[in-house]
mmCIF file of C-alpha atoms and ligand atoms in Angstrom:
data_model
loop_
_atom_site.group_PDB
_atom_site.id
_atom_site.type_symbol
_atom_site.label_atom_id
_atom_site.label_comp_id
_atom_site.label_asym_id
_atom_site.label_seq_id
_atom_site.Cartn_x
_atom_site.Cartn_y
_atom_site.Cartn_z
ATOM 1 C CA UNK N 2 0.000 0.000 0.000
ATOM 2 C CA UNK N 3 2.878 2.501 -0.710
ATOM 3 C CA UNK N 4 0.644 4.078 -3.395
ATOM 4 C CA UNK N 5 -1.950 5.632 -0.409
ATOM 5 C CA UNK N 6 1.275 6.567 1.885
ATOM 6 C CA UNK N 7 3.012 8.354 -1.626
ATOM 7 C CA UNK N 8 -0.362 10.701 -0.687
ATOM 8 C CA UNK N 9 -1.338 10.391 2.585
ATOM 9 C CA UNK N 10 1.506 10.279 4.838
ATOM 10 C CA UNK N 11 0.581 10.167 8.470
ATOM 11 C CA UNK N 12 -2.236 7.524 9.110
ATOM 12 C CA UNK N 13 -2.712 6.245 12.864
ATOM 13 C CA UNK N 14 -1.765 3.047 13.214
ATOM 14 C CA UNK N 15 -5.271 0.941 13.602
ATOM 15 C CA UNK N 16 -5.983 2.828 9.802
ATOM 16 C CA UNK N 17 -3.276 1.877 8.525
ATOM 17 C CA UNK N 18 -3.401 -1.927 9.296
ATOM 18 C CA UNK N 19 -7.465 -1.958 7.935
ATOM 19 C CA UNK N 20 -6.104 -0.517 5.163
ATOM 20 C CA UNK N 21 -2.883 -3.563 4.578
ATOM 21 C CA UNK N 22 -5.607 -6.235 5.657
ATOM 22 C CA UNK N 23 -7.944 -4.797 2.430
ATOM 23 C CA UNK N 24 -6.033 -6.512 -0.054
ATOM 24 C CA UNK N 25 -5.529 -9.948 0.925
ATOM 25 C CA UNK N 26 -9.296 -10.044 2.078
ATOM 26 C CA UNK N 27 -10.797 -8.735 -1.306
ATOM 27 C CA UNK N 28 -8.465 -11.608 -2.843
ATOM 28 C CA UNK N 29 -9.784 -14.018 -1.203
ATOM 29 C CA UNK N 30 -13.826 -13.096 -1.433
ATOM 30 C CA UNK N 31 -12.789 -12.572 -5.281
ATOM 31 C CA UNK N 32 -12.121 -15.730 -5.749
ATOM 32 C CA UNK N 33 -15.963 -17.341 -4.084
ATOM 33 C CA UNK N 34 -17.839 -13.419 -5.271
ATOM 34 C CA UNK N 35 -16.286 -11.314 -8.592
ATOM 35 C CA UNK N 36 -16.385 -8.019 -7.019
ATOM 36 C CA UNK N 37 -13.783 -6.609 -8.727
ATOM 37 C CA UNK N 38 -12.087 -7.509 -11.985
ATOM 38 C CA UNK N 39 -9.612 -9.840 -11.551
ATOM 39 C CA UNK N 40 -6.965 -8.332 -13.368
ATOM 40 C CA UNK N 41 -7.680 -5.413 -11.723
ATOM 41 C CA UNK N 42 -6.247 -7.290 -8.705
ATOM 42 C CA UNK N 43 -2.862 -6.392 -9.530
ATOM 43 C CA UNK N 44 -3.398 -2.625 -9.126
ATOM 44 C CA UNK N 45 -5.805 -2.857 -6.024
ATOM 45 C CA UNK N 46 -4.392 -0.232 -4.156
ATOM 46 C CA UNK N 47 -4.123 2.439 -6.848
ATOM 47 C CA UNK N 48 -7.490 1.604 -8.596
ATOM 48 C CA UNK N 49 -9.905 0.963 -5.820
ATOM 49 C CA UNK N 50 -8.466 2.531 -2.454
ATOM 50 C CA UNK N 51 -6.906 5.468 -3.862
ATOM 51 C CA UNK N 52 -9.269 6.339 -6.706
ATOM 52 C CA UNK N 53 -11.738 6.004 -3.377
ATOM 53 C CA UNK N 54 -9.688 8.561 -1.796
ATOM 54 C CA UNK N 55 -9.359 10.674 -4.113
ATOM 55 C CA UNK N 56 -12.861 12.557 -2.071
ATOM 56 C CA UNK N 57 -11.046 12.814 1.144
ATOM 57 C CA UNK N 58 -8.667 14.908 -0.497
ATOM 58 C CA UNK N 59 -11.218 17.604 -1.384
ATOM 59 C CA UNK N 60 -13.981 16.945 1.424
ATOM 60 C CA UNK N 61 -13.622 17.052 5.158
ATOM 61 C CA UNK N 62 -16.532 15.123 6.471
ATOM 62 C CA UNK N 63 -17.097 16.414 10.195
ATOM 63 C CA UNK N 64 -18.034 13.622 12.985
ATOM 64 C CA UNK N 65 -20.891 12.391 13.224
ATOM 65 C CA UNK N 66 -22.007 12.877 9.728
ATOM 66 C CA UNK N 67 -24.478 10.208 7.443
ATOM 67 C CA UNK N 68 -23.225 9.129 4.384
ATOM 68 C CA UNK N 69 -24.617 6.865 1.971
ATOM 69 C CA UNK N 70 -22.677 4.725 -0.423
ATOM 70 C CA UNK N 71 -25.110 4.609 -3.562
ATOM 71 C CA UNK N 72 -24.596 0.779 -5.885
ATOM 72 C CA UNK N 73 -21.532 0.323 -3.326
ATOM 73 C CA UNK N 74 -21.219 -3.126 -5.049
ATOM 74 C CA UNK N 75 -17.658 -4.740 -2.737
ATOM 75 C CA UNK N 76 -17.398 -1.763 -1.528
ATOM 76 C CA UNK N 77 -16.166 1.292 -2.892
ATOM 77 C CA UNK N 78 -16.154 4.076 -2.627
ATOM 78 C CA UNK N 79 -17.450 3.158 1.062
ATOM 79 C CA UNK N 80 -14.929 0.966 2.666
ATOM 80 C CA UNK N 81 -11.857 2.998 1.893
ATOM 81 C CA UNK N 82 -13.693 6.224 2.912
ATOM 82 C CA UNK N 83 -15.155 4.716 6.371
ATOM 83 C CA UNK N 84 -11.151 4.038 7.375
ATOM 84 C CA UNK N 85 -10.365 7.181 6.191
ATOM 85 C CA UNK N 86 -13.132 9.076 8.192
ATOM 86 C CA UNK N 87 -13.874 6.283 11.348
ATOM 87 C CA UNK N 88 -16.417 9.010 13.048
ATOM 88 C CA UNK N 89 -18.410 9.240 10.042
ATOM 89 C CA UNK N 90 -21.192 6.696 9.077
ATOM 90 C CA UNK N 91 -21.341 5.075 5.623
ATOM 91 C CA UNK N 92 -24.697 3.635 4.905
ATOM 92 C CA UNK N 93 -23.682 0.861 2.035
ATOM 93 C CA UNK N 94 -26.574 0.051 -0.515
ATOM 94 C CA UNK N 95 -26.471 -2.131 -3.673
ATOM 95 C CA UNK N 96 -29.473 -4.066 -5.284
ATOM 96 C CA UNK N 97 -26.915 -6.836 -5.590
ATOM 97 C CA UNK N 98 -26.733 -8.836 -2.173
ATOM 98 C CA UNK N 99 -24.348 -10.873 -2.641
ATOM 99 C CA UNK N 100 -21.891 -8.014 -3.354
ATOM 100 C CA UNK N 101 -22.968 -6.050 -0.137
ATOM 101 C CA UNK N 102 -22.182 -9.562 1.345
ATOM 102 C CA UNK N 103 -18.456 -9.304 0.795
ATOM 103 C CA UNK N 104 -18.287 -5.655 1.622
ATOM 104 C CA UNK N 105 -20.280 -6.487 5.244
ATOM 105 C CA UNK N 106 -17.900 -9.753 5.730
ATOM 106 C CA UNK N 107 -14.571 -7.560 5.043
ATOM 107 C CA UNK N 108 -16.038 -4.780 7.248
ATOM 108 C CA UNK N 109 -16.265 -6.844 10.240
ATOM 109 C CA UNK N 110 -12.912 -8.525 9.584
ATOM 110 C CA UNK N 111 -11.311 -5.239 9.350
ATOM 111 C CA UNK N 112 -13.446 -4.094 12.649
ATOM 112 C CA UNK N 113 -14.932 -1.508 10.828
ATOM 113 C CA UNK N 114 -17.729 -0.587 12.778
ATOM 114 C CA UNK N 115 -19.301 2.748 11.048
ATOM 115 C CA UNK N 116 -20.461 0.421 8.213
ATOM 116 C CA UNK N 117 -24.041 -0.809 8.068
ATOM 117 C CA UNK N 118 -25.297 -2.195 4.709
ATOM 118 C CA UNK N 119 -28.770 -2.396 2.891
ATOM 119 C CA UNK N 120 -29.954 -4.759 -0.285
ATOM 120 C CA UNK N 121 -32.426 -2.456 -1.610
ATOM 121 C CA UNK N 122 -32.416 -0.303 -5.323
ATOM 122 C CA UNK N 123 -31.404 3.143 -3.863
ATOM 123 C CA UNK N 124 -35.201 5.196 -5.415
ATOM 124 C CA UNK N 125 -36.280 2.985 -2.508
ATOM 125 C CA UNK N 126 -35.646 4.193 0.194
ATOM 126 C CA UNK N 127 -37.902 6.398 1.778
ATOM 127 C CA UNK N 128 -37.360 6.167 5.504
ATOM 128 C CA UNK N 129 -33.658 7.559 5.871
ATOM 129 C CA UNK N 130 -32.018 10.922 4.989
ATOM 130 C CA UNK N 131 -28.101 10.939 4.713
ATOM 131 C CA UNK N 132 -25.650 14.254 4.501
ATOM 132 C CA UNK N 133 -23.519 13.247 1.782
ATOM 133 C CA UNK N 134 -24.458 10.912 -0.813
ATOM 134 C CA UNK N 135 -20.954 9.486 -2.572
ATOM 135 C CA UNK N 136 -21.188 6.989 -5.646
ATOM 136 C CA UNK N 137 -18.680 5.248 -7.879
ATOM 137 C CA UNK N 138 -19.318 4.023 -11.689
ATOM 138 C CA UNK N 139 -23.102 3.813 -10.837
ATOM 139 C CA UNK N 140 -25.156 5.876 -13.247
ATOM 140 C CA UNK N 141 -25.575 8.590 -15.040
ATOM 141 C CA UNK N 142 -25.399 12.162 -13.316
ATOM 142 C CA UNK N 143 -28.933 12.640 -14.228
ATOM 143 C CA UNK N 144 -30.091 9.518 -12.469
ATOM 144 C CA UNK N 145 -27.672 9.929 -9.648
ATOM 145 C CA UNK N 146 -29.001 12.942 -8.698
ATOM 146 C CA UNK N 147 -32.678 12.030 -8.969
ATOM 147 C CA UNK N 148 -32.056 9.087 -6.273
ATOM 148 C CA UNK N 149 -29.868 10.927 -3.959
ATOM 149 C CA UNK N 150 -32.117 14.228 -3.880
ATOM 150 C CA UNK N 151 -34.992 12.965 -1.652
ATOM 151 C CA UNK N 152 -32.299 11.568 0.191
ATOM 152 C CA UNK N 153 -30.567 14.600 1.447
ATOM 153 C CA UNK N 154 -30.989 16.776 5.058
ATOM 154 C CA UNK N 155 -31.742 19.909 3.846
ATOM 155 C CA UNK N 156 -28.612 21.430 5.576
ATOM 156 C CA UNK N 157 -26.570 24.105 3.401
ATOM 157 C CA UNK N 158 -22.922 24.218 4.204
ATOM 158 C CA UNK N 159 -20.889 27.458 3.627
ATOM 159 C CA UNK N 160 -17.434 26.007 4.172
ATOM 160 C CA UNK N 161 -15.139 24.759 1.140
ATOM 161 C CA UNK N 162 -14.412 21.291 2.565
ATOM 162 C CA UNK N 163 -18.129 20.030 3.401
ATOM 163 C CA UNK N 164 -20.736 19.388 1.571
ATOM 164 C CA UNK N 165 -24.150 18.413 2.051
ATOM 165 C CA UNK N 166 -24.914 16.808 -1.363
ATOM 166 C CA UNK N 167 -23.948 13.950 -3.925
ATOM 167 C CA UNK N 168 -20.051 13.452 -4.892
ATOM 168 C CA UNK N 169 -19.527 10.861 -7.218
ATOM 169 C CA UNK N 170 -16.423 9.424 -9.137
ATOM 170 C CA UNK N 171 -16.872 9.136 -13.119
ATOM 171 C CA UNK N 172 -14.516 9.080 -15.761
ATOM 172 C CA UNK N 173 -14.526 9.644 -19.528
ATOM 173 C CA UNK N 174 -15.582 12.405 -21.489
ATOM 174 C CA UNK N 175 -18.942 13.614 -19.156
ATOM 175 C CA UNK N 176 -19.581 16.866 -21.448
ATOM 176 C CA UNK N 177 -22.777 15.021 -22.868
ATOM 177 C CA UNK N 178 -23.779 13.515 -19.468
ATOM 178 C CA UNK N 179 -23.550 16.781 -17.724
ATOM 179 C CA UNK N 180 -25.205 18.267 -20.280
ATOM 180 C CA UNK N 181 -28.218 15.986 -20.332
ATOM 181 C CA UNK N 182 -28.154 16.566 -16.604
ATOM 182 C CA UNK N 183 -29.119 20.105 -16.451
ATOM 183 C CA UNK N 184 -26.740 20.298 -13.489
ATOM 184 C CA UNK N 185 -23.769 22.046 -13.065
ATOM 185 C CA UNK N 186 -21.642 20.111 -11.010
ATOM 186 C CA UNK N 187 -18.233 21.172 -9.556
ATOM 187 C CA UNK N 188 -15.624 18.785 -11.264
ATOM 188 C CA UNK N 189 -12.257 18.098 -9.817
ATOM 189 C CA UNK N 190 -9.567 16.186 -12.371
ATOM 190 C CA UNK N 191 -7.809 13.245 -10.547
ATOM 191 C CA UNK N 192 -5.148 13.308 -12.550
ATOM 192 C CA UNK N 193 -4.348 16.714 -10.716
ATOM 193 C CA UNK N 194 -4.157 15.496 -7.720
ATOM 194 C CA UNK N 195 -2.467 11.659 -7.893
ATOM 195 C CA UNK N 196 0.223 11.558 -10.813
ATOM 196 C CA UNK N 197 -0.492 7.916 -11.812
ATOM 197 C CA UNK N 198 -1.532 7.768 -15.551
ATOM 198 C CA UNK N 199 -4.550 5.487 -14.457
ATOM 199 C CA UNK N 200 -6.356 8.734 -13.480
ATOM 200 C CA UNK N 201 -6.458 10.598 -16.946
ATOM 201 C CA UNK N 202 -10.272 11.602 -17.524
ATOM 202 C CA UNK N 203 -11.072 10.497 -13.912
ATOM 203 C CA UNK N 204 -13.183 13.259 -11.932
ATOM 204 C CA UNK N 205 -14.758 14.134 -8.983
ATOM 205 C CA UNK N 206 -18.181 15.709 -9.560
ATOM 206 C CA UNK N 207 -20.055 17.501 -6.824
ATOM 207 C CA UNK N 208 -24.152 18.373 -6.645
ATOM 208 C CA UNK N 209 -25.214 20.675 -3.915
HETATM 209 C C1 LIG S 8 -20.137 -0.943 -11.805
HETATM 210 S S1 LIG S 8 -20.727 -1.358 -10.213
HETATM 211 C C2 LIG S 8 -19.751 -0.284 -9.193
HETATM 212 C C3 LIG S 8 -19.637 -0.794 -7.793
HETATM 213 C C4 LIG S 8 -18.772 0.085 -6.873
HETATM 214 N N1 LIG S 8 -19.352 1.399 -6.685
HETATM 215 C C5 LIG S 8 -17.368 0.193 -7.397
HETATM 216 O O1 LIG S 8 -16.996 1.261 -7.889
HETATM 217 O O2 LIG S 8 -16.621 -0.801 -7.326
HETATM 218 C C6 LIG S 8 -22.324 -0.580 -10.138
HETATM 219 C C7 LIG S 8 -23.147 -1.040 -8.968
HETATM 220 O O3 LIG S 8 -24.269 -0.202 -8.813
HETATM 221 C C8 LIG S 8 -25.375 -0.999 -8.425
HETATM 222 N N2 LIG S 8 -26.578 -0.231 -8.751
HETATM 223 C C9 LIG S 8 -26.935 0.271 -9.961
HETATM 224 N N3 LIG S 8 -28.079 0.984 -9.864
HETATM 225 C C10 LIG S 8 -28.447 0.934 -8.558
HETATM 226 C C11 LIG S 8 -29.546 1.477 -7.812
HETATM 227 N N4 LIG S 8 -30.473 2.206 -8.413
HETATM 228 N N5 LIG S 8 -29.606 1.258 -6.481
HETATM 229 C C12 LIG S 8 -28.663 0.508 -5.884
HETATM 230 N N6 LIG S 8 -27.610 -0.039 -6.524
HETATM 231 C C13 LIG S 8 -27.503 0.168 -7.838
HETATM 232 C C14 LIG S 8 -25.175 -2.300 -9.179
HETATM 233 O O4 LIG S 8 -25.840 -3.374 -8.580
HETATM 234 C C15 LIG S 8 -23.656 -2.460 -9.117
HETATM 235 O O5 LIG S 8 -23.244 -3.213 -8.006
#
């Protein structure tokens, strides 16, 4: 896990180790559940925990915040963000069970404990409200937004580093899916913030 200390240099201790055990575990549940590619195996680290990360560098989630994970599938951007953050809850939904399965199971092997996880399609939820909504390689903007709306506390935030909205993590050329959005997101290019060539036309996209 050099790649997350090349950017994030002073973890406590207990972080650090949830973040060693990650790789090893996802392995293993890879090989009974296909939760991520498995030549994407190889590059673990850089493509699921730091591309993950990527939203702590530009959002300071206070304590005690709500965040849901929306089509979490194993995990991401969830797990990596509830070791980053350990006073912040992440709410983990996916229609697919057996996905949130492997995310729960490496949770509690990790003692994780501001994870809880629901099997449900997110436009159905309609008895919780979250701060932040986060999502990776889900859906388009347009759709994103829709689900994660209702969602929301209606709680404006003046400060830079919070947010009480959806951040998701897309990549490719988004002109067209913004467009169709009629949003106008605030976009953040990965690639300017880790060096790694794997984040060219990777973005952060914010919805407040
Ligand atoms: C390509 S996977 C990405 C999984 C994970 N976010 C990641 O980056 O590794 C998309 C996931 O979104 C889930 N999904 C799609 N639409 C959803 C919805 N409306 N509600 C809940 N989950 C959804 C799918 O079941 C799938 O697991």
């Amino acid at each position: 896990m050099t790649i997350i200390q090349k950017y994030f240099s002073d973890f406590p201790e207990r972080q650090t180790q949830q973040l060693d055990a990650l790789k090893e575990l996802y392995s293993n549940w890879n090989q009974k559940i296909n939760v991520i590619s498995r030549k994407d195996m190889d590059h673990f680290y850089e493509h699921h925990v730091l591309h993950s990360l990527a939203i702590a560098t530009q959002f300071n989630f206070p304590a005690g915040y709500s965040i849901m994970d929306l089509g979490s599938g194993g995990g991401f951007p969830g797990i990596p963000l509830a070791i980053f953050f350990p006073d912040v809850h992440f709410h983990l939904v996916d229609s697919v069970n057996k996905k949130l399965k492997v995310a729960y199971s490496i949770a509690e092997e990790i003692e994780l404990h501001n994870i809880t996880v629901q099997h449900t399609r997110a436009e159905d939820i309609q008895d919780k409200k979250f701060d932040v909504v986060v999502s990776r390689a889900v859906a388009p903007l347009k759709n994103l937004w829709y689900w994660s709306k209702p969602l929301l506390h209606k709680r404006p935030v003046h400060e830079p580093k919070k947010i009480n909205g959806l951040i998701c993590l897309k990549g490719g050329n988004l002109t067209k899916e913004i467009h169709e959005s009629g949003l106008h997101p605030k976009v953040w290019e990965i690639e300017n913030i880790f060096k790694e060539p794997f984040f060219k036309e990777k973005y952060i996209l914010a919805v407040s």
